[in-house]
Amino acid sequence: MSASLTTRRALAAVLAAGALIGAAAMPAAADGHGRDNGRDNGRNHLRDHDHGRDNGRDNGRDHGRGRDNGRDNGRDHRAPSSIAIGEVQSEDGGRGDRSGRALNREWVEVKNTGRHAVNLRGYTLTDEQGNRYRFPDFRLDGRSSVKVHTGQGRDTHHDLYQDRRRQVWDDSDTATLRDGRGNVVDTESWGRRGHHHRNNG
Protein backbone atom coordinates (compact mmCIF):
# COMPACT_ATOMS: atom_id res chain seq x y z
CA MET A 1 0.00 0.00 0.00
CA SER A 2 1.46 3.35 -0.88
CA ALA A 3 2.12 6.07 1.70
CA SER A 4 -0.20 8.52 -0.01
CA LEU A 5 -3.11 6.07 0.12
CA THR A 6 -2.48 5.43 3.79
CA THR A 7 -2.41 9.14 4.49
CA ARG A 8 -5.70 9.73 2.64
CA ARG A 9 -7.45 6.96 4.57
CA ALA A 10 -6.19 8.33 7.91
CA LEU A 11 -7.39 11.83 6.99
CA ALA A 12 -10.82 10.47 5.99
CA ALA A 13 -11.12 8.62 9.30
CA VAL A 14 -10.28 11.82 11.23
CA LEU A 15 -12.86 13.84 9.29
CA ALA A 16 -15.53 11.17 9.82
CA ALA A 17 -14.84 11.12 13.56
CA GLY A 18 -15.07 14.94 13.70
CA ALA A 19 -18.40 14.87 11.90
CA LEU A 20 -19.80 12.33 14.38
CA ILE A 21 -18.62 14.41 17.35
CA GLY A 22 -20.17 17.57 15.85
CA ALA A 23 -23.48 15.84 15.21
CA ALA A 24 -23.58 14.58 18.79
CA ALA A 25 -22.79 18.04 20.18
CA MET A 26 -25.53 19.87 18.21
CA PRO A 27 -28.57 18.26 19.94
CA ALA A 28 -26.99 18.98 23.31
CA ALA A 29 -26.44 22.60 22.37
CA ALA A 30 -29.96 22.82 20.99
CA ASP A 31 -31.32 21.29 24.18
CA GLY A 32 -29.40 23.78 26.27
CA HIS A 33 -30.68 26.63 24.14
CA GLY A 34 -34.24 25.31 24.58
CA ARG A 35 -33.77 25.23 28.33
CA ASP A 36 -32.50 28.82 28.27
CA ASN A 37 -35.48 29.87 26.17
CA GLY A 38 -37.79 28.10 28.59
CA ARG A 39 -36.24 29.97 31.52
CA ASP A 40 -36.53 33.27 29.65
CA ASN A 41 -40.13 32.54 28.71
CA GLY A 42 -40.86 31.66 32.31
CA ARG A 43 -39.34 34.93 33.49
CA ASN A 44 -41.26 36.84 30.82
CA HIS A 45 -44.47 35.12 31.89
CA LEU A 46 -43.84 36.08 35.51
CA ARG A 47 -43.13 39.66 34.49
CA ASP A 48 -46.29 39.76 32.40
CA HIS A 49 -48.29 38.25 35.27
CA ASP A 50 -46.88 40.81 37.71
CA HIS A 51 -47.63 43.58 35.23
CA GLY A 52 -51.19 42.31 34.99
CA ARG A 53 -51.52 42.41 38.78
CA ASP A 54 -50.12 45.95 38.83
CA ASN A 55 -52.57 46.98 36.14
CA GLY A 56 -55.37 45.42 38.14
CA ARG A 57 -54.34 47.39 41.21
CA ASP A 58 -54.12 50.60 39.17
CA ASN A 59 -57.52 49.93 37.64
CA GLY A 60 -58.90 49.33 41.10
CA ARG A 61 -57.47 52.62 42.28
CA ASP A 62 -58.89 54.36 39.23
CA HIS A 63 -62.26 52.75 39.90
CA GLY A 64 -62.09 54.01 43.47
CA ARG A 65 -61.29 57.49 42.24
CA GLY A 66 -64.30 57.20 39.93
CA ARG A 67 -66.53 56.51 42.93
CA ASP A 68 -65.06 59.52 44.74
CA ASN A 69 -65.71 61.70 41.69
CA GLY A 70 -69.27 60.43 41.64
CA ARG A 71 -69.74 61.47 45.25
CA ASP A 72 -68.19 64.86 44.55
CA ASN A 73 -70.44 65.34 41.54
CA GLY A 74 -73.39 64.34 43.67
CA ARG A 75 -72.49 67.06 46.17
CA ASP A 76 -72.07 69.59 43.37
CA HIS A 77 -75.57 68.87 42.07
CA ARG A 78 -77.16 69.49 45.44
CA ALA A 79 -77.45 73.27 45.01
CA PRO A 80 -79.24 75.44 47.63
CA SER A 81 -82.79 76.56 46.84
CA SER A 82 -83.04 79.90 45.07
CA ILE A 83 -86.55 80.53 46.49
CA ALA A 84 -86.71 82.54 49.72
CA ILE A 85 -88.90 84.90 51.73
CA GLY A 86 -88.07 88.56 51.22
CA GLU A 87 -89.72 91.49 52.96
CA VAL A 88 -92.84 91.22 55.14
CA GLN A 89 -95.54 93.84 55.74
CA SER A 90 -97.83 92.77 58.61
CA GLU A 91 -101.07 94.06 60.22
CA ASP A 92 -101.19 97.49 58.62
CA GLY A 93 -104.18 99.48 59.91
CA GLY A 94 -105.00 97.27 62.92
CA ARG A 95 -107.09 94.16 63.40
CA GLY A 96 -110.37 96.05 63.19
CA ASP A 97 -109.76 97.29 59.65
CA ARG A 98 -111.04 94.69 57.18
CA SER A 99 -111.20 96.93 54.16
CA GLY A 100 -109.71 95.71 50.94
CA ARG A 101 -106.93 98.26 51.03
CA ALA A 102 -105.93 97.35 54.55
CA LEU A 103 -105.86 93.63 53.76
CA ASN A 104 -103.82 94.16 50.64
CA ARG A 105 -101.31 96.36 52.47
CA GLU A 106 -100.46 93.16 54.37
CA TRP A 107 -98.17 90.94 52.31
CA VAL A 108 -95.22 88.60 52.26
CA GLU A 109 -92.66 88.81 49.50
CA VAL A 110 -91.32 85.61 47.91
CA LYS A 111 -88.22 86.03 45.75
CA ASN A 112 -86.20 83.96 43.32
CA THR A 113 -82.49 84.73 43.76
CA GLY A 114 -81.42 82.37 40.98
CA ARG A 115 -81.06 82.94 37.27
CA HIS A 116 -83.67 80.38 36.18
CA ALA A 117 -87.44 80.53 36.55
CA VAL A 118 -89.14 78.31 39.14
CA ASN A 119 -92.75 77.12 39.10
CA LEU A 120 -94.21 77.65 42.59
CA ARG A 121 -97.20 75.39 42.02
CA GLY A 122 -97.87 73.44 45.23
CA TYR A 123 -95.70 75.70 47.42
CA THR A 124 -97.40 76.87 50.61
CA LEU A 125 -97.08 79.91 52.86
CA THR A 126 -98.29 79.56 56.47
CA ASP A 127 -98.35 81.59 59.68
CA GLU A 128 -98.04 80.43 63.31
CA GLN A 129 -101.82 79.92 63.55
CA GLY A 130 -101.84 77.44 60.68
CA ASN A 131 -103.42 79.73 58.07
CA ARG A 132 -102.19 78.40 54.74
CA TYR A 133 -101.96 79.84 51.26
CA ARG A 134 -101.22 77.42 48.41
CA PHE A 135 -99.56 78.85 45.32
CA PRO A 136 -101.32 78.31 41.99
CA ASP A 137 -99.54 77.37 38.76
CA PHE A 138 -97.24 80.39 38.95
CA ARG A 139 -93.86 80.79 37.23
CA LEU A 140 -91.49 83.06 39.16
CA ASP A 141 -88.78 84.37 36.85
CA GLY A 142 -85.14 84.46 37.88
CA ARG A 143 -83.95 87.54 39.78
CA SER A 144 -87.54 88.57 40.51
CA SER A 145 -90.11 88.54 43.30
CA VAL A 146 -93.84 88.40 43.95
CA LYS A 147 -95.90 89.80 46.83
CA VAL A 148 -98.57 87.56 48.35
CA HIS A 149 -101.32 89.89 49.60
CA THR A 150 -103.87 88.86 52.22
CA GLY A 151 -106.94 90.40 50.57
CA GLN A 152 -108.72 90.01 47.27
CA GLY A 153 -107.43 90.98 43.86
CA ARG A 154 -106.37 89.84 40.42
CA ASP A 155 -103.17 87.81 40.24
CA THR A 156 -100.35 89.25 38.13
CA HIS A 157 -96.66 88.51 37.57
CA HIS A 158 -95.78 90.64 40.60
CA ASP A 159 -98.79 90.26 42.93
CA LEU A 160 -100.79 87.28 44.17
CA TYR A 161 -103.87 87.40 46.43
CA GLN A 162 -105.08 85.01 49.14
CA ASP A 163 -108.66 86.32 48.80
CA ARG A 164 -109.16 86.48 52.58
CA ARG A 165 -111.59 88.76 54.42
CA ARG A 166 -109.48 89.25 57.52
CA GLN A 167 -105.85 89.85 58.30
CA VAL A 168 -103.45 86.97 58.81
CA TRP A 169 -100.03 88.24 59.85
CA ASP A 170 -99.67 89.48 63.45
CA ASP A 171 -97.18 91.96 64.86
CA SER A 172 -95.31 88.93 66.21
CA ASP A 173 -95.48 86.03 63.81
CA THR A 174 -93.53 83.58 61.62
CA ALA A 175 -93.98 83.02 57.91
CA THR A 176 -93.00 79.54 56.72
CA LEU A 177 -92.51 78.69 53.06
CA ARG A 178 -92.66 75.03 52.00
CA ASP A 179 -92.17 73.42 48.62
CA GLY A 180 -94.59 71.08 46.87
CA ARG A 181 -93.31 68.10 48.91
CA GLY A 182 -93.82 69.82 52.24
CA ASN A 183 -90.15 70.55 52.86
CA VAL A 184 -89.40 73.83 54.62
CA VAL A 185 -87.66 76.14 52.17
CA ASP A 186 -87.46 79.30 54.26
CA THR A 187 -88.82 80.96 57.42
CA GLU A 188 -89.10 84.58 58.48
CA SER A 189 -89.91 85.63 62.06
CA TRP A 190 -90.56 89.06 63.52
CA GLY A 191 -92.07 90.74 66.58
CA ARG A 192 -91.23 90.43 70.28
CA ARG A 193 -88.15 88.30 69.64
CA GLY A 194 -86.88 90.65 66.97
CA HIS A 195 -86.39 89.84 63.33
CA HIS A 196 -85.11 86.38 62.40
CA HIS A 197 -84.55 84.85 58.99
CA ARG A 198 -83.60 81.27 58.19
CA ASN A 199 -83.12 79.84 54.72
CA ASN A 200 -83.14 76.02 54.58
CA GLY A 201 -82.12 75.66 50.93
mmCIF file of C-alpha atoms in Angstrom:
data_model
loop_
_atom_site.group_PDB
_atom_site.id
_atom_site.type_symbol
_atom_site.label_atom_id
_atom_site.label_comp_id
_atom_site.label_asym_id
_atom_site.label_seq_id
_atom_site.Cartn_x
_atom_site.Cartn_y
_atom_site.Cartn_z
ATOM 1 C CA MET A 1 0.000 0.000 0.000
ATOM 2 C CA SER A 2 1.464 3.354 -0.877
ATOM 3 C CA ALA A 3 2.122 6.072 1.702
ATOM 4 C CA SER A 4 -0.204 8.522 -0.013
ATOM 5 C CA LEU A 5 -3.113 6.073 0.124
ATOM 6 C CA THR A 6 -2.479 5.428 3.793
ATOM 7 C CA THR A 7 -2.408 9.142 4.487
ATOM 8 C CA ARG A 8 -5.697 9.731 2.635
ATOM 9 C CA ARG A 9 -7.449 6.956 4.567
ATOM 10 C CA ALA A 10 -6.192 8.329 7.913
ATOM 11 C CA LEU A 11 -7.390 11.832 6.995
ATOM 12 C CA ALA A 12 -10.819 10.470 5.992
ATOM 13 C CA ALA A 13 -11.122 8.623 9.298
ATOM 14 C CA VAL A 14 -10.276 11.820 11.234
ATOM 15 C CA LEU A 15 -12.861 13.842 9.294
ATOM 16 C CA ALA A 16 -15.532 11.168 9.824
ATOM 17 C CA ALA A 17 -14.839 11.121 13.564
ATOM 18 C CA GLY A 18 -15.071 14.937 13.703
ATOM 19 C CA ALA A 19 -18.401 14.869 11.902
ATOM 20 C CA LEU A 20 -19.798 12.327 14.377
ATOM 21 C CA ILE A 21 -18.624 14.410 17.352
ATOM 22 C CA GLY A 22 -20.169 17.568 15.852
ATOM 23 C CA ALA A 23 -23.475 15.838 15.214
ATOM 24 C CA ALA A 24 -23.580 14.577 18.788
ATOM 25 C CA ALA A 25 -22.791 18.035 20.183
ATOM 26 C CA MET A 26 -25.532 19.869 18.215
ATOM 27 C CA PRO A 27 -28.566 18.255 19.936
ATOM 28 C CA ALA A 28 -26.992 18.975 23.306
ATOM 29 C CA ALA A 29 -26.440 22.602 22.367
ATOM 30 C CA ALA A 30 -29.956 22.820 20.990
ATOM 31 C CA ASP A 31 -31.319 21.288 24.184
ATOM 32 C CA GLY A 32 -29.401 23.784 26.270
ATOM 33 C CA HIS A 33 -30.684 26.631 24.140
ATOM 34 C CA GLY A 34 -34.236 25.314 24.577
ATOM 35 C CA ARG A 35 -33.775 25.229 28.332
ATOM 36 C CA ASP A 36 -32.504 28.824 28.271
ATOM 37 C CA ASN A 37 -35.479 29.868 26.170
ATOM 38 C CA GLY A 38 -37.788 28.098 28.591
ATOM 39 C CA ARG A 39 -36.237 29.969 31.523
ATOM 40 C CA ASP A 40 -36.527 33.270 29.645
ATOM 41 C CA ASN A 41 -40.131 32.535 28.712
ATOM 42 C CA GLY A 42 -40.863 31.661 32.306
ATOM 43 C CA ARG A 43 -39.343 34.933 33.489
ATOM 44 C CA ASN A 44 -41.260 36.838 30.825
ATOM 45 C CA HIS A 45 -44.475 35.122 31.890
ATOM 46 C CA LEU A 46 -43.841 36.083 35.514
ATOM 47 C CA ARG A 47 -43.125 39.657 34.494
ATOM 48 C CA ASP A 48 -46.294 39.755 32.396
ATOM 49 C CA HIS A 49 -48.288 38.252 35.265
ATOM 50 C CA ASP A 50 -46.883 40.806 37.711
ATOM 51 C CA HIS A 51 -47.633 43.580 35.232
ATOM 52 C CA GLY A 52 -51.193 42.312 34.991
ATOM 53 C CA ARG A 53 -51.520 42.408 38.780
ATOM 54 C CA ASP A 54 -50.120 45.948 38.831
ATOM 55 C CA ASN A 55 -52.571 46.980 36.144
ATOM 56 C CA GLY A 56 -55.374 45.416 38.141
ATOM 57 C CA ARG A 57 -54.342 47.393 41.214
ATOM 58 C CA ASP A 58 -54.116 50.596 39.165
ATOM 59 C CA ASN A 59 -57.516 49.929 37.641
ATOM 60 C CA GLY A 60 -58.896 49.326 41.099
ATOM 61 C CA ARG A 61 -57.469 52.620 42.277
ATOM 62 C CA ASP A 62 -58.887 54.363 39.228
ATOM 63 C CA HIS A 63 -62.261 52.748 39.899
ATOM 64 C CA GLY A 64 -62.095 54.005 43.469
ATOM 65 C CA ARG A 65 -61.294 57.487 42.239
ATOM 66 C CA GLY A 66 -64.295 57.203 39.930
ATOM 67 C CA ARG A 67 -66.532 56.505 42.934
ATOM 68 C CA ASP A 68 -65.060 59.521 44.735
ATOM 69 C CA ASN A 69 -65.706 61.696 41.692
ATOM 70 C CA GLY A 70 -69.271 60.429 41.638
ATOM 71 C CA ARG A 71 -69.738 61.466 45.252
ATOM 72 C CA ASP A 72 -68.187 64.862 44.550
ATOM 73 C CA ASN A 73 -70.443 65.335 41.543
ATOM 74 C CA GLY A 74 -73.386 64.339 43.675
ATOM 75 C CA ARG A 75 -72.487 67.058 46.173
ATOM 76 C CA ASP A 76 -72.069 69.593 43.371
ATOM 77 C CA HIS A 77 -75.574 68.874 42.067
ATOM 78 C CA ARG A 78 -77.158 69.491 45.438
ATOM 79 C CA ALA A 79 -77.447 73.272 45.013
ATOM 80 C CA PRO A 80 -79.237 75.441 47.632
ATOM 81 C CA SER A 81 -82.788 76.560 46.836
ATOM 82 C CA SER A 82 -83.043 79.897 45.071
ATOM 83 C CA ILE A 83 -86.548 80.528 46.490
ATOM 84 C CA ALA A 84 -86.715 82.543 49.716
ATOM 85 C CA ILE A 85 -88.897 84.901 51.727
ATOM 86 C CA GLY A 86 -88.068 88.558 51.220
ATOM 87 C CA GLU A 87 -89.720 91.486 52.961
ATOM 88 C CA VAL A 88 -92.839 91.222 55.138
ATOM 89 C CA GLN A 89 -95.544 93.842 55.745
ATOM 90 C CA SER A 90 -97.834 92.770 58.613
ATOM 91 C CA GLU A 91 -101.072 94.065 60.220
ATOM 92 C CA ASP A 92 -101.187 97.494 58.616
ATOM 93 C CA GLY A 93 -104.176 99.481 59.910
ATOM 94 C CA GLY A 94 -105.002 97.273 62.916
ATOM 95 C CA ARG A 95 -107.092 94.157 63.396
ATOM 96 C CA GLY A 96 -110.369 96.050 63.185
ATOM 97 C CA ASP A 97 -109.763 97.291 59.648
ATOM 98 C CA ARG A 98 -111.043 94.693 57.182
ATOM 99 C CA SER A 99 -111.195 96.933 54.162
ATOM 100 C CA GLY A 100 -109.706 95.707 50.941
ATOM 101 C CA ARG A 101 -106.931 98.258 51.025
ATOM 102 C CA ALA A 102 -105.931 97.352 54.548
ATOM 103 C CA LEU A 103 -105.858 93.627 53.761
ATOM 104 C CA ASN A 104 -103.820 94.159 50.635
ATOM 105 C CA ARG A 105 -101.310 96.356 52.465
ATOM 106 C CA GLU A 106 -100.464 93.164 54.368
ATOM 107 C CA TRP A 107 -98.165 90.942 52.311
ATOM 108 C CA VAL A 108 -95.223 88.599 52.263
ATOM 109 C CA GLU A 109 -92.658 88.806 49.502
ATOM 110 C CA VAL A 110 -91.318 85.614 47.905
ATOM 111 C CA LYS A 111 -88.223 86.028 45.746
ATOM 112 C CA ASN A 112 -86.195 83.961 43.316
ATOM 113 C CA THR A 113 -82.493 84.734 43.759
ATOM 114 C CA GLY A 114 -81.416 82.366 40.981
ATOM 115 C CA ARG A 115 -81.064 82.941 37.268
ATOM 116 C CA HIS A 116 -83.674 80.382 36.178
ATOM 117 C CA ALA A 117 -87.440 80.534 36.550
ATOM 118 C CA VAL A 118 -89.141 78.306 39.137
ATOM 119 C CA ASN A 119 -92.752 77.120 39.098
ATOM 120 C CA LEU A 120 -94.214 77.653 42.590
ATOM 121 C CA ARG A 121 -97.196 75.394 42.019
ATOM 122 C CA GLY A 122 -97.867 73.440 45.226
ATOM 123 C CA TYR A 123 -95.697 75.696 47.425
ATOM 124 C CA THR A 124 -97.404 76.874 50.615
ATOM 125 C CA LEU A 125 -97.084 79.910 52.862
ATOM 126 C CA THR A 126 -98.295 79.559 56.472
ATOM 127 C CA ASP A 127 -98.345 81.588 59.682
ATOM 128 C CA GLU A 128 -98.041 80.428 63.308
ATOM 129 C CA GLN A 129 -101.815 79.924 63.554
ATOM 130 C CA GLY A 130 -101.838 77.437 60.677
ATOM 131 C CA ASN A 131 -103.416 79.725 58.068
ATOM 132 C CA ARG A 132 -102.189 78.398 54.739
ATOM 133 C CA TYR A 133 -101.962 79.837 51.259
ATOM 134 C CA ARG A 134 -101.221 77.422 48.414
ATOM 135 C CA PHE A 135 -99.563 78.845 45.323
ATOM 136 C CA PRO A 136 -101.317 78.311 41.986
ATOM 137 C CA ASP A 137 -99.545 77.374 38.763
ATOM 138 C CA PHE A 138 -97.244 80.395 38.954
ATOM 139 C CA ARG A 139 -93.864 80.787 37.234
ATOM 140 C CA LEU A 140 -91.486 83.065 39.157
ATOM 141 C CA ASP A 141 -88.781 84.372 36.851
ATOM 142 C CA GLY A 142 -85.137 84.459 37.877
ATOM 143 C CA ARG A 143 -83.949 87.541 39.783
ATOM 144 C CA SER A 144 -87.539 88.573 40.510
ATOM 145 C CA SER A 145 -90.114 88.535 43.302
ATOM 146 C CA VAL A 146 -93.844 88.395 43.946
ATOM 147 C CA LYS A 147 -95.900 89.800 46.826
ATOM 148 C CA VAL A 148 -98.571 87.557 48.351
ATOM 149 C CA HIS A 149 -101.318 89.888 49.602
ATOM 150 C CA THR A 150 -103.872 88.857 52.216
ATOM 151 C CA GLY A 151 -106.939 90.405 50.567
ATOM 152 C CA GLN A 152 -108.715 90.005 47.267
ATOM 153 C CA GLY A 153 -107.426 90.980 43.855
ATOM 154 C CA ARG A 154 -106.366 89.841 40.420
ATOM 155 C CA ASP A 155 -103.172 87.808 40.242
ATOM 156 C CA THR A 156 -100.354 89.245 38.131
ATOM 157 C CA HIS A 157 -96.663 88.510 37.567
ATOM 158 C CA HIS A 158 -95.782 90.638 40.597
ATOM 159 C CA ASP A 159 -98.788 90.264 42.929
ATOM 160 C CA LEU A 160 -100.785 87.278 44.174
ATOM 161 C CA TYR A 161 -103.866 87.397 46.434
ATOM 162 C CA GLN A 162 -105.079 85.011 49.144
ATOM 163 C CA ASP A 163 -108.662 86.320 48.801
ATOM 164 C CA ARG A 164 -109.163 86.481 52.582
ATOM 165 C CA ARG A 165 -111.587 88.761 54.421
ATOM 166 C CA ARG A 166 -109.481 89.253 57.523
ATOM 167 C CA GLN A 167 -105.850 89.854 58.296
ATOM 168 C CA VAL A 168 -103.446 86.971 58.809
ATOM 169 C CA TRP A 169 -100.033 88.236 59.853
ATOM 170 C CA ASP A 170 -99.672 89.475 63.449
ATOM 171 C CA ASP A 171 -97.184 91.958 64.862
ATOM 172 C CA SER A 172 -95.312 88.926 66.206
ATOM 173 C CA ASP A 173 -95.475 86.025 63.807
ATOM 174 C CA THR A 174 -93.531 83.575 61.623
ATOM 175 C CA ALA A 175 -93.982 83.019 57.906
ATOM 176 C CA THR A 176 -92.995 79.535 56.720
ATOM 177 C CA LEU A 177 -92.506 78.692 53.058
ATOM 178 C CA ARG A 178 -92.655 75.027 51.998
ATOM 179 C CA ASP A 179 -92.165 73.421 48.622
ATOM 180 C CA GLY A 180 -94.587 71.083 46.871
ATOM 181 C CA ARG A 181 -93.310 68.101 48.905
ATOM 182 C CA GLY A 182 -93.823 69.817 52.236
ATOM 183 C CA ASN A 183 -90.150 70.547 52.859
ATOM 184 C CA VAL A 184 -89.402 73.829 54.623
ATOM 185 C CA VAL A 185 -87.663 76.141 52.170
ATOM 186 C CA ASP A 186 -87.456 79.303 54.264
ATOM 187 C CA THR A 187 -88.816 80.957 57.415
ATOM 188 C CA GLU A 188 -89.100 84.577 58.481
ATOM 189 C CA SER A 189 -89.912 85.626 62.063
ATOM 190 C CA TRP A 190 -90.558 89.064 63.523
ATOM 191 C CA GLY A 191 -92.072 90.736 66.581
ATOM 192 C CA ARG A 192 -91.227 90.429 70.284
ATOM 193 C CA ARG A 193 -88.154 88.303 69.638
ATOM 194 C CA GLY A 194 -86.878 90.653 66.968
ATOM 195 C CA HIS A 195 -86.393 89.842 63.327
ATOM 196 C CA HIS A 196 -85.112 86.384 62.404
ATOM 197 C CA HIS A 197 -84.548 84.847 58.991
ATOM 198 C CA ARG A 198 -83.595 81.266 58.193
ATOM 199 C CA ASN A 199 -83.119 79.843 54.717
ATOM 200 C CA ASN A 200 -83.145 76.017 54.585
ATOM 201 C CA GLY A 201 -82.122 75.664 50.932
#
